[in-house]
Coordinates of C-alpha atoms in Angstrom, one line a residue:
M1 CA 27.1 -32.4 -4.8
D2 CA 27.6 -34.1 -1.4
A3 CA 29.6 -32.7 1.4
A4 CA 32.6 -35.0 0.9
T5 CA 32.9 -34.0 -2.8
L6 CA 32.6 -30.4 -1.9
E7 CA 35.5 -30.7 0.6
V8 CA 37.6 -32.3 -2.1
L9 CA 36.7 -29.4 -4.5
L10 CA 37.6 -26.8 -1.9
A11 CA 40.9 -28.5 -1.2
T12 CA 41.9 -28.5 -4.8
Q13 CA 40.5 -25.0 -5.5
P14 CA 41.7 -23.0 -2.5
D15 CA 40.4 -19.7 -4.0
A16 CA 36.9 -21.1 -4.4
P17 CA 34.2 -19.5 -2.2
R18 CA 33.0 -21.8 0.6
R19 CA 29.4 -20.6 0.1
G20 CA 28.5 -20.7 -3.6
F21 CA 27.3 -22.7 -6.6
N22 CA 28.8 -25.7 -8.5
A23 CA 29.1 -25.4 -12.2
V24 CA 29.7 -28.7 -14.0
R25 CA 31.8 -28.3 -17.2
T26 CA 30.6 -31.6 -18.7
T27 CA 26.9 -30.7 -18.5
G28 CA 26.9 -26.9 -18.7
I29 CA 24.7 -26.5 -15.6
Y30 CA 25.2 -25.1 -12.2
C31 CA 23.7 -26.4 -8.9
R32 CA 23.4 -25.4 -5.3
D33 CA 25.2 -27.4 -2.6
G34 CA 23.3 -30.6 -1.7
C35 CA 22.0 -31.2 -5.2
A36 CA 21.3 -34.9 -5.9
G37 CA 23.7 -34.7 -8.8
R38 CA 27.1 -36.3 -8.2
P39 CA 29.7 -34.7 -10.5
R40 CA 33.4 -35.4 -10.2
A41 CA 35.2 -32.6 -8.4
H42 CA 37.7 -32.1 -11.2
N43 CA 34.8 -31.3 -13.5
V44 CA 33.4 -28.5 -11.2
T45 CA 34.1 -24.8 -11.1
R46 CA 32.9 -23.0 -8.1
F47 CA 31.1 -19.6 -8.4
A48 CA 30.1 -17.3 -5.6
T49 CA 26.8 -16.2 -7.2
T50 CA 24.2 -17.4 -9.7
V51 CA 24.9 -14.5 -12.0
A52 CA 28.6 -15.3 -12.2
A53 CA 27.8 -18.8 -13.2
E54 CA 25.3 -17.6 -15.8
A55 CA 27.8 -15.1 -17.2
A56 CA 30.3 -17.9 -17.6
G57 CA 27.7 -19.7 -19.8
Y58 CA 26.1 -22.1 -17.3
R59 CA 22.3 -22.6 -16.9
P60 CA 20.5 -23.4 -13.6
C61 CA 19.9 -27.0 -12.7
L62 CA 16.3 -28.1 -13.2
L63 CA 16.5 -30.4 -10.2
C64 CA 17.8 -28.3 -7.4
R65 CA 16.7 -25.0 -8.9
P66 CA 19.4 -22.6 -7.7
D67 CA 17.7 -19.8 -9.5
R68 CA 15.0 -19.8 -6.8
L69 CA 17.4 -18.6 -4.2
P70 CA 17.5 -14.8 -3.5
A71 CA 20.2 -12.9 -5.4
S72 CA 22.7 -11.2 -3.2
A73 CA 23.0 -7.4 -3.3
S74 CA 26.2 -7.4 -1.1
S75 CA 29.8 -7.2 -2.0
P76 CA 33.0 -6.5 -0.1
H77 CA 33.7 -3.6 -2.5
E78 CA 31.8 -0.5 -1.4
V79 CA 31.2 0.9 -5.0
V80 CA 30.1 -2.5 -6.3
E81 CA 27.7 -3.0 -3.3
R82 CA 26.2 0.4 -3.9
A83 CA 25.7 -0.3 -7.6
L84 CA 24.2 -3.7 -6.8
I85 CA 21.7 -2.1 -4.5
L86 CA 20.7 0.3 -7.2
I87 CA 20.4 -2.5 -9.8
S88 CA 18.2 -4.5 -7.4
A89 CA 15.9 -1.4 -7.2
G90 CA 15.6 -1.3 -11.0
A91 CA 18.3 1.3 -11.8
L92 CA 19.2 -0.2 -15.2
D93 CA 15.6 -0.6 -16.3
E94 CA 15.5 2.9 -17.6
E95 CA 19.1 4.2 -17.4
T96 CA 22.4 3.1 -18.9
E97 CA 25.6 1.7 -17.3
E98 CA 27.0 5.2 -17.7
G99 CA 24.2 6.7 -15.7
L100 CA 24.6 4.0 -13.0
A101 CA 28.4 4.7 -12.9
S102 CA 27.8 8.4 -12.4
R103 CA 25.5 7.7 -9.4
V104 CA 28.2 5.7 -7.7
G105 CA 31.0 8.2 -8.6
V106 CA 33.1 6.3 -11.1
T107 CA 33.4 5.9 -14.9
A108 CA 31.4 3.3 -16.7
R109 CA 34.6 1.5 -17.8
H110 CA 35.9 1.4 -14.2
L111 CA 32.5 0.1 -12.9
R112 CA 32.4 -2.7 -15.5
R113 CA 36.0 -3.7 -14.5
L114 CA 35.0 -3.7 -10.8
F115 CA 32.0 -5.9 -11.6
Q116 CA 34.0 -8.3 -13.6
D117 CA 36.5 -8.6 -10.7
H118 CA 34.0 -8.8 -7.8
V119 CA 30.8 -10.2 -9.4
G120 CA 32.0 -12.0 -12.5
A121 CA 29.5 -10.2 -14.8
T122 CA 28.8 -6.7 -16.1
P123 CA 26.2 -4.5 -14.5
A124 CA 24.0 -4.9 -17.6
F125 CA 24.2 -8.7 -17.3
V126 CA 23.3 -8.5 -13.6
A127 CA 20.2 -6.5 -14.5
R128 CA 19.3 -8.9 -17.3
S129 CA 19.6 -11.8 -14.9
R130 CA 17.3 -10.0 -12.4
R131 CA 14.6 -9.7 -15.0
A132 CA 15.0 -13.3 -16.2
H133 CA 14.8 -14.8 -12.7
F134 CA 11.8 -12.8 -11.8
A135 CA 10.1 -13.9 -15.0
R136 CA 10.9 -17.5 -14.2
R137 CA 9.2 -17.2 -10.8
L138 CA 6.1 -15.7 -12.5
L139 CA 6.0 -18.5 -15.0
D140 CA 6.3 -21.1 -12.1
E141 CA 3.8 -19.5 -9.7
T142 CA 1.2 -17.7 -11.8
D143 CA -1.0 -18.1 -14.9
L144 CA -0.2 -14.6 -16.2
R145 CA -0.2 -14.3 -20.0
M146 CA 3.3 -14.2 -21.6
I147 CA 2.8 -10.5 -22.5
D148 CA 2.0 -9.7 -18.9
V149 CA 4.9 -11.8 -17.6
A150 CA 7.2 -9.8 -19.9
A151 CA 5.8 -6.4 -18.8
A152 CA 5.9 -7.4 -15.1
S153 CA 9.5 -8.5 -15.3
G154 CA 10.7 -5.3 -17.0
F155 CA 11.2 -6.6 -20.6
A156 CA 10.4 -4.3 -23.5
S157 CA 8.6 -7.1 -25.4
V158 CA 7.8 -10.8 -25.4
R159 CA 10.4 -11.3 -28.1
Q160 CA 13.1 -9.8 -25.9
M161 CA 12.0 -12.0 -23.0
N162 CA 12.1 -15.1 -25.1
R163 CA 15.6 -14.3 -26.2
V164 CA 16.9 -13.6 -22.7
M165 CA 15.2 -16.6 -21.1
R166 CA 16.6 -18.9 -23.8
D167 CA 20.1 -17.5 -23.1
V168 CA 19.8 -18.0 -19.3
F169 CA 17.7 -21.1 -19.0
R170 CA 18.2 -22.8 -22.5
F171 CA 14.4 -23.0 -22.7
T172 CA 11.7 -20.6 -24.0
P173 CA 9.2 -19.2 -21.5
A174 CA 6.5 -21.5 -22.9
E175 CA 8.8 -24.5 -22.4
L176 CA 9.6 -23.4 -18.9
R177 CA 6.0 -23.1 -17.9
A178 CA 5.2 -26.5 -19.3
R179 CA 7.9 -27.9 -17.1
R180 CA 6.8 -26.3 -13.8
R181 CA 6.0 -28.6 -10.9
Q182 CA 2.5 -28.5 -9.7
R183 CA 3.6 -27.6 -6.2
D184 CA 5.3 -24.4 -7.5
R185 CA 2.0 -23.0 -8.8
L186 CA 0.0 -20.8 -6.4
V187 CA -3.7 -20.9 -6.8
A188 CA -5.1 -17.3 -6.8
D189 CA -8.0 -16.6 -4.6
G190 CA -8.1 -12.9 -5.3
G191 CA -5.0 -11.1 -6.6
L192 CA -1.8 -12.3 -8.0
R193 CA 0.1 -14.4 -5.4
L194 CA 3.9 -14.7 -5.4
R195 CA 6.5 -16.1 -3.0
V196 CA 9.4 -13.9 -2.3
P197 CA 12.5 -15.8 -1.1
F198 CA 15.0 -14.7 1.5
D199 CA 18.1 -16.2 3.0
G200 CA 18.7 -16.9 6.7
A201 CA 16.4 -16.1 9.6
L202 CA 13.8 -13.3 9.4
A203 CA 12.0 -12.0 12.5
F204 CA 9.0 -11.0 10.4
E205 CA 6.5 -10.7 13.3
E206 CA 8.9 -8.5 15.2
L207 CA 9.3 -6.2 12.1
L208 CA 5.5 -6.0 11.9
A209 CA 5.6 -5.0 15.6
Y210 CA 8.0 -2.2 14.7
L211 CA 6.1 -1.0 11.7
A212 CA 2.6 -1.2 13.2
P213 CA 2.6 1.9 15.4
R214 CA 4.3 3.8 12.6
A215 CA 1.8 2.7 9.9
I216 CA 0.4 5.7 8.1
P217 CA -3.4 5.8 8.6
G218 CA -5.3 5.3 5.4
V219 CA -2.2 4.1 3.5
E220 CA -0.9 1.2 5.6
V221 CA -2.6 -1.4 7.8
I222 CA -0.9 -4.1 9.8
A223 CA -3.4 -6.7 11.1
D224 CA -3.7 -10.5 11.3
G225 CA 0.0 -11.1 10.7
A226 CA 0.0 -9.2 7.4
Y227 CA 1.1 -5.8 6.0
R228 CA -1.2 -4.1 3.6
R229 CA -0.9 -0.8 1.7
T230 CA -2.1 1.2 -1.2
T231 CA 0.1 1.7 -4.2
S232 CA 0.0 3.7 -7.4
T233 CA 0.7 2.2 -10.8
H234 CA 0.8 4.8 -13.6
G235 CA -1.6 6.9 -11.5
E236 CA -4.0 4.2 -10.8
P237 CA -4.4 2.8 -7.2
G238 CA -3.6 -0.8 -6.2
V239 CA -3.1 -2.8 -3.1
I240 CA -0.1 -5.0 -1.9
E241 CA -0.4 -7.5 0.9
V242 CA 2.6 -9.2 2.5
S243 CA 2.6 -12.1 5.0
R244 CA 4.9 -14.9 5.9
A245 CA 4.6 -18.0 3.7
D246 CA 7.2 -20.2 5.4
D247 CA 10.7 -20.0 6.9
H248 CA 12.3 -18.9 3.6
H249 CA 9.6 -17.0 1.8
L250 CA 7.2 -14.1 2.2
L251 CA 3.9 -14.3 0.4
V252 CA 3.0 -11.2 -1.7
V253 CA -0.6 -10.8 -2.9
A254 CA -0.8 -8.0 -5.5
H255 CA -4.1 -6.3 -6.6
L256 CA -2.8 -4.0 -9.3
P257 CA -4.4 -2.2 -12.3
A258 CA -1.4 -3.3 -14.5
W259 CA 1.6 -5.6 -14.0
T260 CA 4.3 -3.3 -15.4
T261 CA 5.5 -2.3 -12.0
L262 CA 5.4 -5.7 -10.4
I263 CA 9.1 -6.4 -10.4
D264 CA 9.7 -3.0 -8.7
D265 CA 6.9 -3.6 -6.2
V266 CA 8.5 -6.9 -5.2
G267 CA 11.8 -5.0 -4.9
R268 CA 10.0 -2.5 -2.5
V269 CA 8.8 -5.4 -0.4
R270 CA 12.4 -6.7 -0.2
R271 CA 13.6 -3.3 0.8
L272 CA 10.8 -2.7 3.4
F273 CA 11.5 -5.9 5.2
G274 CA 15.3 -5.9 4.8
L275 CA 15.4 -9.1 2.9
D276 CA 18.7 -8.3 1.2
A277 CA 20.2 -6.8 4.4
P278 CA 22.4 -8.8 6.8
T279 CA 21.2 -10.0 10.2
A280 CA 23.4 -9.2 13.2
E281 CA 24.2 -12.9 13.5
D282 CA 26.2 -12.5 10.3
T283 CA 28.2 -9.5 11.6
P284 CA 30.8 -8.9 14.3
L285 CA 27.9 -7.5 16.4
V286 CA 27.2 -11.0 17.6
D287 CA 30.5 -10.9 19.6
D288 CA 30.0 -7.4 21.0
A289 CA 29.9 -7.2 24.8
L290 CA 26.8 -5.1 24.8
L291 CA 25.0 -6.1 21.7
G292 CA 25.9 -9.8 21.6
P293 CA 23.3 -10.8 24.3
L294 CA 20.7 -8.7 22.5
V295 CA 21.4 -10.4 19.2
A296 CA 21.0 -13.8 20.9
R297 CA 17.7 -12.8 22.4
Q298 CA 16.3 -11.5 19.1
P299 CA 17.7 -13.5 16.1
G300 CA 16.7 -12.7 12.6
L301 CA 16.1 -9.0 13.1
R302 CA 16.8 -6.9 10.0
A303 CA 16.9 -3.1 9.6
P304 CA 13.5 -2.2 8.0
G305 CA 13.7 0.0 5.0
A306 CA 11.1 2.0 3.0
W307 CA 8.4 1.1 0.5
D308 CA 8.8 4.6 -0.8
Q309 CA 11.8 6.8 0.2
F310 CA 10.0 10.1 0.1
E311 CA 7.0 8.8 2.0
T312 CA 9.2 7.4 4.8
A313 CA 11.3 10.5 5.0
V314 CA 8.2 12.6 5.5
R315 CA 7.1 10.2 8.2
V316 CA 10.4 10.8 10.0
F317 CA 10.0 14.6 9.6
L318 CA 6.6 14.3 11.3
G319 CA 8.2 12.5 14.2
Q320 CA 10.4 15.4 15.2
Q321 CA 9.9 16.2 18.9
V322 CA 6.7 14.2 19.2
T323 CA 5.9 10.6 20.2
V324 CA 5.5 7.8 17.7
A325 CA 1.7 7.9 18.2
G326 CA 1.7 11.7 17.7
A327 CA 3.7 11.4 14.5
T328 CA 1.3 8.7 13.2
T329 CA -1.7 11.0 13.9
L330 CA 0.0 13.8 12.0
A331 CA 0.7 11.4 9.1
G332 CA -2.9 10.4 8.9
R333 CA -4.0 14.1 8.8
L334 CA -1.5 14.8 6.1
V335 CA -2.8 12.0 4.0
E336 CA -6.4 13.1 4.5
A337 CA -5.5 16.6 3.5
L338 CA -3.2 16.0 0.5
G339 CA -3.4 12.3 -0.4
R340 CA -5.5 10.9 -3.3
P341 CA -8.7 9.2 -2.1
V342 CA -9.1 5.5 -3.1
A343 CA -12.7 4.1 -3.2
G344 CA -13.8 0.6 -2.2
L345 CA -11.0 -0.3 0.2
E346 CA -12.5 1.1 3.4
P347 CA -13.1 -2.4 4.9
L348 CA -9.4 -2.9 4.8
G349 CA -8.7 0.4 6.4
L350 CA -7.2 1.8 3.3
T351 CA -8.5 5.1 2.0
H352 CA -5.7 7.1 0.3
V353 CA -2.6 6.9 -1.8
F354 CA 0.2 8.9 -0.1
P355 CA 0.7 12.5 -1.4
A356 CA 3.1 12.9 -4.2
A357 CA 6.2 15.0 -3.5
S358 CA 5.0 17.7 -5.9
D359 CA 1.7 18.0 -4.1
L360 CA 3.5 18.5 -0.8
A361 CA 6.0 21.0 -2.4
E362 CA 3.1 23.1 -3.6
A363 CA 1.0 23.0 -0.4
S364 CA 0.6 26.2 1.5
V365 CA 2.1 26.6 4.9
E366 CA -1.4 27.3 6.3
R367 CA -2.6 24.0 5.0
L368 CA 0.2 22.1 6.6
R369 CA -0.3 24.0 9.9
A370 CA -3.9 22.9 9.8
I371 CA -2.9 19.3 10.4
G372 CA -1.3 20.4 13.7
M373 CA 2.3 21.3 12.8
P374 CA 4.1 24.4 14.1
E375 CA 4.7 27.0 11.4
A376 CA 8.5 26.5 11.4
R377 CA 8.2 22.8 10.9
A378 CA 5.5 23.2 8.2
R379 CA 7.9 25.4 6.3
A380 CA 10.8 23.0 6.8
L381 CA 8.7 20.1 5.6
R382 CA 7.6 22.0 2.5
E383 CA 11.2 23.0 1.8
F384 CA 12.3 19.4 2.1
A385 CA 9.7 18.4 -0.5
R386 CA 10.8 21.1 -2.8
A387 CA 14.4 20.1 -2.4
Y388 CA 13.4 16.5 -3.3
V389 CA 11.4 17.6 -6.3
D390 CA 14.2 19.8 -7.8
G391 CA 17.0 17.3 -7.0
R392 CA 18.8 19.1 -4.3
V393 CA 18.2 16.1 -2.1
R394 CA 18.3 12.6 -3.4
L395 CA 17.2 9.8 -1.2
D396 CA 19.5 7.4 -3.1
P397 CA 20.5 4.2 -1.4
A398 CA 23.9 4.4 -3.1
T399 CA 24.8 7.7 -1.5
P400 CA 27.6 7.5 1.1
L401 CA 26.3 8.2 4.6
D402 CA 28.3 11.4 5.3
E403 CA 27.3 12.9 2.0
A404 CA 23.7 12.0 2.6
T405 CA 23.5 13.5 6.0
Q406 CA 25.4 16.6 5.0
A407 CA 22.9 17.3 2.2
L408 CA 19.9 16.7 4.5
E409 CA 21.3 18.9 7.4
A410 CA 21.8 21.7 5.0
L411 CA 18.0 22.1 4.8
P412 CA 16.1 24.1 7.4
G413 CA 14.7 22.1 10.3
V414 CA 16.9 19.0 9.7
G415 CA 19.2 18.1 12.5
P416 CA 21.4 15.1 13.1
W417 CA 18.6 12.9 14.5
T418 CA 16.3 13.6 11.4
A419 CA 19.2 13.1 8.9
Q420 CA 20.4 9.9 10.5
L421 CA 16.9 8.4 10.8
I422 CA 16.1 9.3 7.2
A423 CA 19.4 7.7 6.1
L424 CA 18.5 4.6 8.2
R425 CA 14.9 4.1 7.3
A426 CA 14.3 5.9 3.9
M427 CA 17.7 5.3 2.3
G428 CA 18.6 2.0 3.9
L429 CA 22.1 3.0 4.8
R430 CA 23.5 0.3 7.0
D431 CA 25.8 2.5 9.1
A432 CA 23.3 5.2 9.9
F433 CA 22.8 5.7 13.7
P434 CA 20.6 8.4 15.3
A435 CA 22.6 8.7 18.5
G436 CA 20.4 11.5 19.8
D437 CA 17.3 9.3 19.8
L438 CA 15.8 9.1 23.3
G439 CA 14.9 5.4 22.9
L440 CA 18.4 4.4 22.0
R441 CA 19.9 6.5 24.8
R442 CA 17.5 5.1 27.4
N443 CA 17.9 1.5 26.3
A444 CA 21.7 1.7 26.1
A445 CA 21.8 3.1 29.6
R446 CA 19.7 0.2 30.9
W447 CA 22.2 -2.3 29.4
V448 CA 25.2 -0.6 30.9
G449 CA 23.6 -0.4 34.3
E450 CA 22.7 3.3 34.5
D451 CA 19.3 4.9 35.3
A452 CA 19.5 8.1 33.3
P453 CA 19.6 8.0 29.5
L454 CA 23.1 8.1 28.1
D455 CA 24.3 11.4 26.6
G456 CA 24.1 11.4 22.8
A457 CA 27.8 12.1 22.4
R458 CA 28.7 9.2 24.7
L459 CA 26.4 6.8 22.8
E460 CA 27.9 8.1 19.5
A461 CA 31.4 7.2 20.8
M462 CA 30.2 3.7 21.9
A463 CA 28.7 3.1 18.5
E464 CA 32.1 3.6 16.7
A465 CA 32.8 -0.1 17.6
W466 CA 29.6 -1.1 15.8
R467 CA 30.6 0.3 12.3
P468 CA 29.7 -0.5 9.6
H469 CA 26.5 -2.1 11.0
R470 CA 25.2 0.7 13.3
A471 CA 21.7 0.5 11.8
L472 CA 21.4 -3.1 13.0
A473 CA 22.8 -2.0 16.4
A474 CA 20.1 0.7 16.7
L475 CA 17.4 -1.8 15.8
H476 CA 18.5 -4.3 18.5
L477 CA 18.7 -1.5 21.1
W478 CA 15.2 -0.3 20.1
F479 CA 13.8 -3.8 20.4
S480 CA 15.5 -4.3 23.8
G481 CA 13.0 -1.8 25.1
R482 CA 10.1 -3.0 22.8
V483 CA 10.6 -0.3 20.3
D484 CA 9.2 2.7 22.1
A485 CA 11.1 5.3 20.1
G486 CA 12.9 5.8 16.8
G487 CA 10.5 8.0 14.8

């Protein structure tokens, strides 16, 4: 649809979203803006998301391929957004809508009603669409067998995948693979290669610069413009590599013993690099007197998340009252003491899988002290691991910020800085803000023209104006001083 036709459509459908997809009633397909197709405006219904168009019975256009765009995990309704974040992390792969509703604090019936009102589809349909679109990308870009595509995409069987793919795309997986364009296919030169799409700008190199000094020795390596790490698939080790493919995709190379966790591993990549999080340019921060100039200097920054919530929370714990370099050293010693060794990856700098929460919960205080931790902090770290294992603490991205920080601060050795930084990095809560962080206080002082670091309470008061995007505000403040703090 060209721009002129779109303006006619928006004029005749005042409630239609300006950013969205065009579903053509006469053909039964939906397209992205700018598609070469030229439908008449009166035959078009506008949808905000691909899943809403699919739930209404439309299939994606084979020409403009709207299904290749990243699905949004955002919504103006807080409960819906929290549920979408959980679904994008695979929440409905193993639990029911009732379980999902319980996690966001509503009944299943109310959650379905909210989804119909704000998304245009049920939670179960959103999860089904997630699996179908991931399978379509595997069919386009890899030569995996159908049984492996089904397993990697979260389907219980090839038969189930065939049924869902026919419902969504009107073609079977075999027919879709036969139709793929040659330029979509990635030639493997070791490992399975997959492009991961994102919308808008992404300061990928800057995120690598943030993650590099915090990389856990033996588990993570950042070198030559790429992030590499060990993984565990059903107890067997693997390796994931992430680099920039182009302005709209990251390239993931997966070396895994099985493909059954691939859809979740790609979700972890999205979470780690904030691919579904907003940039400050898309928020009121861009107009803030203090942050606006910082946003202009560093476009495309996204709040980095966690590959594994427990792992990142432990990394934050180790950063208490020490430098970033000191915390990294402690993390390496912890991995060497309690992690599972991985053979054959030493040339990459990868030697271990990060310790399981149960291993850390069962470790003796003496063993934790041996890595260089004071006794009180060793006990606190072990208690945190035990609380995580028995469910007293859940690092759930759908948890409201106040509830999350209260639960964390109820544990010994966890203060506001630790709780807020765990909420920011491990849980991906977008309004988390560790106001007591020395780097934030120092950099904020610089930008308001003062020499001494700001008082934490004063910075906390200033940050009220940055809600609900304080995590992004923290990131821009850290980067304004070249990321010399922040755990």
